Tab-separated table of C-alpha atoms and ligand atoms in Angstrom:
chain	number	residue	atom	x	y	z
A	27	UNK	CA	7.948	-81.961	9.165
A	28	UNK	CA	6.227	-80.012	11.944
A	29	UNK	CA	7.234	-81.416	15.295
A	30	UNK	CA	4.534	-82.133	17.869
A	31	UNK	CA	4.577	-79.820	20.844
A	32	UNK	CA	4.991	-80.935	24.455
A	33	UNK	CA	4.423	-78.886	27.587
A	34	UNK	CA	5.133	-79.811	31.176
A	35	UNK	CA	6.247	-78.299	34.449
A	36	UNK	CA	7.080	-78.834	38.088
A	37	UNK	CA	6.004	-76.555	40.906
A	38	UNK	CA	8.863	-75.018	42.893
A	39	UNK	CA	7.418	-76.054	46.248
A	40	UNK	CA	10.752	-77.387	47.480
A	41	UNK	CA	13.748	-79.305	46.266
A	42	UNK	CA	13.001	-81.685	43.413
A	43	UNK	CA	13.142	-85.352	44.335
A	44	UNK	CA	13.621	-88.747	42.698
A	45	UNK	CA	9.886	-88.918	41.857
A	46	UNK	CA	10.013	-85.645	39.908
A	47	UNK	CA	13.079	-86.834	38.065
A	48	UNK	CA	12.133	-90.448	37.323
A	49	UNK	CA	8.437	-89.723	36.745
A	50	UNK	CA	8.786	-86.509	34.776
A	51	UNK	CA	12.044	-84.723	33.928
A	52	UNK	CA	13.956	-87.833	32.801
A	53	UNK	CA	11.301	-88.373	30.131
A	54	UNK	CA	11.412	-84.736	29.033
A	55	UNK	CA	15.090	-85.149	28.186
A	56	UNK	CA	14.224	-87.683	25.484
A	57	UNK	CA	11.092	-85.865	24.317
A	58	UNK	CA	12.956	-82.637	23.578
A	59	UNK	CA	14.925	-84.455	20.865
A	60	UNK	CA	11.826	-85.282	18.849
A	61	UNK	CA	9.311	-82.608	19.911
A	62	UNK	CA	9.017	-78.849	20.221
A	63	UNK	CA	9.356	-78.620	23.972
A	64	UNK	CA	8.160	-76.098	26.582
A	65	UNK	CA	9.202	-76.735	30.165
A	66	UNK	CA	7.862	-74.315	32.706
A	67	UNK	CA	8.615	-73.752	36.388
A	68	UNK	CA	5.033	-73.406	37.596
A	69	UNK	CA	5.531	-70.868	40.357
A	70	UNK	CA	1.904	-69.662	40.301
A	71	UNK	CA	0.882	-73.179	41.287
A	72	UNK	CA	3.327	-73.092	44.177
A	73	UNK	CA	1.404	-70.291	45.899
A	74	UNK	CA	-1.832	-72.293	46.088
A	75	UNK	CA	-0.486	-73.543	49.426
A	76	UNK	CA	1.065	-71.350	52.156
A	77	UNK	CA	4.569	-70.315	51.072
A	78	UNK	CA	7.644	-68.300	52.029
A	79	UNK	CA	8.371	-65.628	49.349
A	80	UNK	CA	12.167	-65.827	49.754
A	81	UNK	CA	12.179	-69.585	49.495
A	82	UNK	CA	9.886	-69.487	46.461
A	83	UNK	CA	12.172	-67.109	44.567
A	84	UNK	CA	15.194	-69.309	45.323
A	85	UNK	CA	13.355	-72.500	44.564
A	86	UNK	CA	12.125	-71.232	41.187
A	87	UNK	CA	15.677	-70.555	40.013
A	88	UNK	CA	16.951	-73.763	41.535
A	89	UNK	CA	14.192	-75.760	39.779
A	90	UNK	CA	15.095	-74.226	36.412
A	91	UNK	CA	18.772	-75.042	37.055
A	92	UNK	CA	17.827	-78.614	37.973
A	93	UNK	CA	15.879	-79.014	34.731
A	94	UNK	CA	19.086	-78.144	32.908
A	95	UNK	CA	21.299	-80.215	35.194
A	96	UNK	CA	19.069	-83.228	34.456
A	97	UNK	CA	19.624	-82.703	30.735
A	98	UNK	CA	17.026	-80.228	29.508
A	99	UNK	CA	18.910	-78.340	26.840
A	100	UNK	CA	17.956	-74.702	26.330
A	101	UNK	CA	18.871	-75.037	22.649
A	102	UNK	CA	16.204	-77.704	22.210
A	103	UNK	CA	13.608	-76.599	24.771
A	104	UNK	CA	12.070	-73.359	26.017
A	105	UNK	CA	12.568	-73.091	29.772
A	106	UNK	CA	10.682	-70.324	31.584
A	107	UNK	CA	8.848	-69.249	34.730
A	108	UNK	CA	5.059	-69.361	34.607
A	109	UNK	CA	4.622	-66.006	36.363
A	110	UNK	CA	6.679	-64.297	33.643
A	111	UNK	CA	3.900	-64.957	31.130
A	112	UNK	CA	0.792	-62.956	32.159
A	113	UNK	CA	-1.418	-65.023	29.831
A	114	UNK	CA	-1.392	-67.954	32.285
A	115	UNK	CA	-3.348	-65.919	34.832
A	116	UNK	CA	-5.617	-64.311	32.259
A	117	UNK	CA	-6.521	-67.611	30.635
A	118	UNK	CA	-7.111	-69.154	34.043
A	119	UNK	CA	-9.725	-66.447	34.737
A	120	UNK	CA	-11.444	-66.914	31.392
A	121	UNK	CA	-11.591	-70.687	31.932
A	122	UNK	CA	-12.844	-70.196	35.499
A	123	UNK	CA	-15.905	-68.499	34.089
A	124	UNK	CA	-16.945	-71.605	32.140
A	125	UNK	CA	-15.781	-74.391	34.486
A	126	UNK	CA	-18.452	-75.975	36.706
A	127	UNK	CA	-17.535	-75.816	40.387
A	128	UNK	CA	-18.370	-79.474	40.981
A	129	UNK	CA	-15.769	-80.555	38.405
A	130	UNK	CA	-13.123	-79.054	40.684
A	131	UNK	CA	-14.571	-80.316	43.944
A	132	UNK	CA	-14.114	-83.914	42.840
A	133	UNK	CA	-10.400	-83.642	42.004
A	134	UNK	CA	-8.446	-86.163	44.080
A	135	UNK	CA	-5.424	-83.879	44.612
A	136	UNK	CA	-7.691	-81.099	45.905
A	137	UNK	CA	-9.397	-83.453	48.340
A	138	UNK	CA	-6.058	-84.791	49.608
A	139	UNK	CA	-4.382	-81.395	49.976
A	140	UNK	CA	-7.525	-79.784	51.455
A	141	UNK	CA	-7.650	-82.502	54.077
A	142	UNK	CA	-4.064	-81.703	55.085
A	143	UNK	CA	-4.780	-77.975	55.350
A	144	UNK	CA	-7.857	-78.074	57.551
A	145	UNK	CA	-9.797	-74.809	57.410
A	146	UNK	CA	-7.070	-72.788	55.710
A	147	UNK	CA	-7.848	-73.796	52.127
A	148	UNK	CA	-7.487	-71.099	49.467
A	149	UNK	CA	-9.652	-70.679	46.382
A	150	UNK	CA	-6.345	-71.071	44.505
A	151	UNK	CA	-5.986	-74.657	45.708
A	152	UNK	CA	-9.425	-75.524	44.348
A	153	UNK	CA	-8.599	-73.679	41.143
A	154	UNK	CA	-5.209	-75.382	40.646
A	155	UNK	CA	-6.504	-77.690	37.854
A	156	UNK	CA	-7.943	-74.734	35.911
A	157	UNK	CA	-4.583	-72.969	36.049
A	158	UNK	CA	-3.000	-76.218	34.866
A	159	UNK	CA	-5.513	-76.381	32.000
A	160	UNK	CA	-4.541	-72.811	31.098
A	161	UNK	CA	-0.822	-73.741	31.136
A	162	UNK	CA	-1.363	-76.595	28.720
A	163	UNK	CA	-3.925	-75.002	26.396
A	164	UNK	CA	-1.967	-71.761	25.976
A	165	UNK	CA	0.732	-73.515	23.979
A	166	UNK	CA	-1.472	-75.653	21.695
A	167	UNK	CA	0.256	-78.619	23.278
A	168	UNK	CA	-0.149	-81.965	21.527
A	169	UNK	CA	1.230	-84.023	24.385
A	170	UNK	CA	1.578	-83.499	28.092
A	171	UNK	CA	3.977	-85.877	29.835
A	172	UNK	CA	2.614	-86.367	33.331
A	173	UNK	CA	2.832	-88.856	36.140
A	174	UNK	CA	-0.134	-91.098	36.908
A	175	UNK	CA	-1.160	-88.676	39.688
A	176	UNK	CA	-1.790	-85.815	37.247
A	177	UNK	CA	-3.926	-87.805	34.783
A	178	UNK	CA	-7.212	-86.587	36.280
A	179	UNK	CA	-6.126	-82.948	35.879
A	180	UNK	CA	-5.285	-83.508	32.250
A	181	UNK	CA	-8.687	-85.085	31.627
A	182	UNK	CA	-10.230	-81.962	33.116
A	183	UNK	CA	-8.169	-79.725	30.809
A	184	UNK	CA	-9.426	-81.735	27.828
A	185	UNK	CA	-13.047	-81.469	29.002
A	186	UNK	CA	-12.833	-77.726	29.539
A	187	UNK	CA	-11.205	-77.191	26.142
A	188	UNK	CA	-13.660	-79.359	24.232
A	189	UNK	CA	-17.039	-79.027	25.891
A	190	UNK	CA	-16.771	-75.574	27.457
A	191	UNK	CA	-14.773	-73.630	24.869
A	192	UNK	CA	-14.470	-75.311	21.453
A	193	UNK	CA	-18.084	-76.547	21.278
A	194	UNK	CA	-19.567	-73.355	22.642
A	195	UNK	CA	-17.397	-70.666	21.106
A	196	UNK	CA	-15.387	-72.281	18.285
A	197	UNK	CA	-16.360	-72.905	14.678
A	198	UNK	CA	-16.583	-76.464	13.416
A	199	UNK	CA	-13.395	-76.397	11.383
A	200	UNK	CA	-11.694	-73.801	13.504
A	201	UNK	CA	-11.344	-75.037	17.086
A	202	UNK	CA	-9.993	-72.460	19.502
A	203	UNK	CA	-7.929	-74.924	21.486
A	204	UNK	CA	-5.992	-77.961	20.423
A	205	UNK	CA	-7.043	-80.947	22.567
A	206	UNK	CA	-3.927	-82.259	24.335
A	207	UNK	CA	-3.205	-85.917	25.031
A	208	UNK	CA	-1.544	-87.256	28.185
A	209	UNK	CA	1.746	-89.024	27.805
A	210	UNK	CA	2.093	-91.360	30.745
A	211	UNK	CA	5.403	-93.105	30.902
A	212	UNK	CA	4.859	-96.469	32.509
A	213	UNK	CA	8.312	-96.886	34.008
A	214	UNK	CA	8.685	-94.687	37.071
A	215	UNK	CA	5.200	-93.215	36.617
A	216	UNK	CA	4.729	-93.182	40.356
A	217	UNK	CA	7.615	-93.288	42.802
A	218	UNK	CA	6.440	-93.855	46.336
A	219	UNK	CA	7.550	-92.466	49.683
A	220	UNK	CA	10.495	-94.147	51.418
A	221	UNK	CA	8.520	-94.010	54.641
A	222	UNK	CA	5.344	-95.616	53.272
A	223	UNK	CA	5.113	-97.493	50.004
A	224	UNK	CA	1.417	-96.617	49.679
A	225	UNK	CA	2.024	-92.847	49.537
A	226	UNK	CA	3.513	-90.873	46.677
A	227	UNK	CA	7.002	-89.407	47.173
A	228	UNK	CA	6.249	-85.713	47.579
A	229	UNK	CA	8.112	-82.434	48.094
A	230	UNK	CA	5.594	-81.307	50.673
A	231	UNK	CA	5.744	-84.416	52.882
A	232	UNK	CA	6.826	-83.049	56.299
A	233	UNK	CA	9.001	-86.140	56.765
A	234	UNK	CA	12.214	-85.317	54.882
A	235	UNK	CA	13.359	-88.929	55.079
A	236	UNK	CA	10.406	-89.903	52.894
A	237	UNK	CA	12.124	-88.580	49.772
A	238	UNK	CA	15.561	-88.394	48.188
A	239	UNK	CA	16.273	-84.861	47.006
A	240	UNK	CA	18.195	-84.532	43.761
A	241	UNK	CA	20.757	-82.454	45.620
A	242	UNK	CA	21.069	-84.685	48.691
A	243	UNK	CA	24.747	-85.403	49.472
A	244	UNK	CA	25.908	-89.068	49.448
A	245	UNK	CA	25.875	-89.500	53.228
A	246	UNK	CA	22.302	-88.228	53.457
A	247	UNK	CA	21.188	-90.532	50.637
A	248	UNK	CA	22.795	-93.453	52.460
A	249	UNK	CA	21.065	-92.472	55.702
A	250	UNK	CA	17.647	-92.130	54.068
A	251	UNK	CA	17.888	-95.476	52.267
A	252	UNK	CA	19.088	-97.147	55.453
A	253	UNK	CA	16.013	-95.801	57.236
A	254	UNK	CA	13.585	-96.591	54.381
A	255	UNK	CA	10.668	-98.761	55.409
A	256	UNK	CA	11.033	-102.471	54.608
A	257	UNK	CA	9.146	-105.652	55.477
A	258	UNK	CA	10.122	-108.930	57.047
A	259	UNK	CA	10.252	-110.932	53.809
A	260	UNK	CA	13.362	-112.067	51.974
A	261	UNK	CA	13.955	-111.191	48.303
A	262	UNK	CA	12.855	-108.188	46.233
A	263	UNK	CA	9.897	-108.329	43.873
A	264	UNK	CA	7.616	-106.106	41.780
A	265	UNK	CA	3.885	-105.560	42.037
A	266	UNK	CA	3.083	-107.604	45.133
A	267	UNK	CA	0.284	-105.510	46.697
A	268	UNK	CA	1.310	-106.752	50.125
A	269	UNK	CA	4.878	-105.499	49.601
A	270	UNK	CA	4.609	-101.902	48.290
A	271	UNK	CA	8.038	-100.938	49.678
A	272	UNK	CA	9.804	-103.828	47.943
A	273	UNK	CA	8.166	-102.949	44.645
A	274	UNK	CA	8.960	-99.252	44.995
A	275	UNK	CA	12.627	-99.650	45.933
A	276	UNK	CA	13.185	-102.257	43.232
A	277	UNK	CA	11.525	-99.935	40.687
A	278	UNK	CA	13.866	-97.124	41.683
A	279	UNK	CA	16.848	-99.464	41.422
A	280	UNK	CA	15.767	-100.856	38.037
A	281	UNK	CA	15.579	-97.358	36.547
A	282	UNK	CA	18.573	-95.634	38.037
A	283	UNK	CA	20.908	-98.594	37.569
A	284	UNK	CA	19.866	-98.665	33.902
A	285	UNK	CA	19.230	-102.427	34.195
A	286	UNK	CA	15.487	-102.322	33.530
A	287	UNK	CA	12.883	-104.457	35.268
A	288	UNK	CA	13.840	-107.963	34.153
A	289	UNK	CA	17.551	-107.732	34.892
A	290	UNK	CA	17.001	-105.913	38.190
A	291	UNK	CA	14.546	-108.595	39.286
A	292	UNK	CA	16.967	-111.344	38.326
A	293	UNK	CA	19.749	-109.672	40.293
A	294	UNK	CA	17.706	-108.914	43.419
A	295	UNK	CA	15.008	-111.559	43.746
A	296	UNK	CA	17.152	-113.636	46.076
A	297	UNK	CA	18.639	-110.733	48.025
A	298	UNK	CA	17.864	-109.786	51.596
A	299	UNK	CA	17.326	-106.136	52.524
A	300	UNK	CA	20.801	-105.978	54.088
A	301	UNK	CA	22.397	-106.729	50.735
A	302	UNK	CA	19.933	-104.765	48.586
A	303	UNK	CA	20.016	-101.431	50.418
A	304	UNK	CA	23.767	-100.764	49.927
A	305	UNK	CA	23.351	-101.638	46.237
A	306	UNK	CA	20.474	-99.179	45.889
A	307	UNK	CA	22.459	-96.556	47.801
A	308	UNK	CA	25.464	-96.874	45.514
A	309	UNK	CA	23.331	-96.763	42.348
A	310	UNK	CA	21.446	-93.688	43.589
A	311	UNK	CA	24.602	-91.809	44.541
A	312	UNK	CA	26.229	-92.518	41.158
A	313	UNK	CA	23.097	-91.579	39.223
A	314	UNK	CA	22.762	-88.256	41.033
A	315	UNK	CA	26.446	-87.299	41.014
A	316	UNK	CA	26.580	-85.896	37.434
A	317	UNK	CA	23.334	-83.961	38.018
A	318	UNK	CA	24.730	-82.441	41.208
A	319	UNK	CA	28.017	-81.452	39.546
A	320	UNK	CA	26.227	-79.843	36.597
A	321	UNK	CA	23.802	-78.055	38.960
A	322	UNK	CA	26.651	-76.503	40.963
A	323	UNK	CA	28.155	-75.105	37.744
A	324	UNK	CA	24.830	-73.656	36.605
A	325	UNK	CA	23.797	-72.081	39.880
A	326	UNK	CA	27.121	-70.223	40.087
A	327	UNK	CA	26.225	-68.406	36.912
A	328	UNK	CA	22.904	-66.562	37.485
A	329	UNK	CA	23.460	-64.294	34.482
A	330	UNK	CA	23.444	-67.235	32.098
A	331	UNK	CA	20.468	-68.827	33.848
A	332	UNK	CA	18.476	-65.602	33.568
A	333	UNK	CA	19.348	-65.372	29.900
A	334	UNK	CA	17.990	-68.884	29.316
A	335	UNK	CA	14.790	-67.987	31.195
A	336	UNK	CA	14.436	-64.779	29.236
A	337	UNK	CA	14.812	-66.496	25.882
A	338	UNK	CA	12.290	-69.125	26.975
A	339	UNK	CA	9.906	-66.389	28.063
A	340	UNK	CA	10.067	-64.568	24.729
A	341	UNK	CA	9.303	-67.692	22.729
A	342	UNK	CA	6.551	-68.853	25.096
A	343	UNK	CA	4.947	-65.412	25.235
A	344	UNK	CA	4.660	-65.167	21.471
A	345	UNK	CA	2.719	-68.429	21.222
A	346	UNK	CA	0.636	-67.678	24.313
A	347	UNK	CA	-0.471	-64.329	22.881
A	348	UNK	CA	-1.589	-65.969	19.627
A	349	UNK	CA	-3.798	-68.381	21.566
A	350	UNK	CA	-5.154	-65.595	23.772
A	351	UNK	CA	-6.068	-63.462	20.772
A	352	UNK	CA	-8.067	-66.343	19.298
A	353	UNK	CA	-9.921	-66.832	22.558
A	354	UNK	CA	-10.459	-63.152	23.378
A	355	UNK	CA	-12.023	-62.667	19.956
A	356	UNK	CA	-14.235	-65.760	20.270
A	357	UNK	CA	-15.467	-64.661	23.708
A	358	UNK	CA	-16.339	-61.177	22.487
A	359	UNK	CA	-13.549	-59.422	24.320
A	360	UNK	CA	-12.420	-56.496	22.182
A	361	UNK	CA	-8.896	-56.788	20.854
A	362	UNK	CA	-6.808	-53.648	21.205
A	363	UNK	CA	-6.810	-51.520	18.059
B	421	LIG	N1	6.335	-89.456	43.345
B	421	LIG	C1	6.275	-89.194	42.053
B	421	LIG	N2	6.454	-90.182	41.151
B	421	LIG	C2	6.417	-89.927	39.825
B	421	LIG	N3	6.192	-88.698	39.314
B	421	LIG	C3	6.011	-87.696	40.185
B	421	LIG	N4	5.782	-86.385	40.021
B	421	LIG	C4	5.690	-85.775	41.214
B	421	LIG	N5	5.850	-86.674	42.200
B	421	LIG	C5	6.051	-87.869	41.580
B	421	LIG	C6	5.665	-85.756	38.713
B	421	LIG	O1	6.458	-84.592	38.702
B	421	LIG	C7	5.800	-83.611	37.915
B	421	LIG	C8	5.716	-82.313	38.642
B	421	LIG	O2	5.097	-82.443	39.880
B	421	LIG	P1	4.737	-81.166	40.739
B	421	LIG	O3	5.809	-80.846	41.670
B	421	LIG	O4	4.326	-80.038	39.870
B	421	LIG	O5	3.463	-81.599	41.476
B	421	LIG	P2	3.217	-82.788	42.408
B	421	LIG	O6	2.822	-83.979	41.575
B	421	LIG	O7	2.219	-82.317	43.390
B	421	LIG	O8	4.641	-83.096	43.065
B	421	LIG	P3	5.005	-83.183	44.592
B	421	LIG	O9	6.427	-83.492	44.754
B	421	LIG	O10	4.029	-84.106	45.273
B	421	LIG	O11	4.825	-81.712	45.052
B	421	LIG	P4	3.982	-81.158	46.242
B	421	LIG	O12	4.394	-81.958	47.424
B	421	LIG	O13	4.365	-79.724	46.338
B	421	LIG	O14	2.544	-81.344	45.866
B	421	LIG	C9	4.429	-84.140	37.520
B	421	LIG	O15	4.485	-84.617	36.182
B	421	LIG	C10	4.232	-85.268	38.485
B	421	LIG	O16	3.406	-86.278	37.953
């Protein structure tokens, strides 16, 4: 039986955090067992905001190593860097030429990030969702596991593929692009900041205490959880809109302890913050320990890491070129003789 294909990625804009793991990578680990999986380090996305070239190079390798440390197996999945496959940029340009500008101007992530950057906004930031559409469409992906925050971008990718390419340039029984579906995992779909339960946990938040990095040492994890915002009420609970921090921290605990929502609620509904925070700290430290140990082994061996990335690149490039040839031909771009 042909396995369905999944594609996803994280941008190497800093050290991966609990949100990236619980909302994305943790789910990839299961998906790779039943799907043909492509997991990309989306470094071209990372330069849509101001960046330091040395840090980006380091962070790209570190992100790939963290994928593996979290359980992405290079025998089951193709792991590669986006910038190593030229078709991402080429497809982005071709899609740019058919994407209405106002579709991009209404993207929530663009509006939020543009607001933070004042008058220093690049065209790349506006174009981020088109590059993401290119990433997904290149690999004829069936499913794209994303967090709730990326759902709007995936809708855009589907609209571009269907109404701007397949309907205009494809034949009825021969669509150029496969139309991907989002795969939103409910549990952990959105992990919020430790400093404000109404904001997403984010790599680019200037407040480092707002997130737990996957490589944070135990004492730092303890410090961050100790400082995490709380409220004056007793007992932990889910989904009370007036208590976003309680819901967020209990969600984190329910996932990383492996207890699930019902058992975690039963255990913590009568607990004060003073009792709950050490419990969450201990569960977080133990959950991250094996990832950190595996990461240290991987990062010491750059030759092996590069080999994994190279194998991933070769496989990804082959599929990407097949898609590009279909599109180039349909758009009237001459294929090389
Ligand atoms: N807080 C989160 N909760 C759940 N899932 C999350 N993801 C990111 N943050 C959370 C999921 O991780 C995947 C990759 O994200 P990304 O780094 O490519 O982009 P992002 O969503 O913009 O992540 P950050 O951390 O907020 O990065 P910056 O600060 O650089 O923009 C996606 O599947 C995303 O849903």
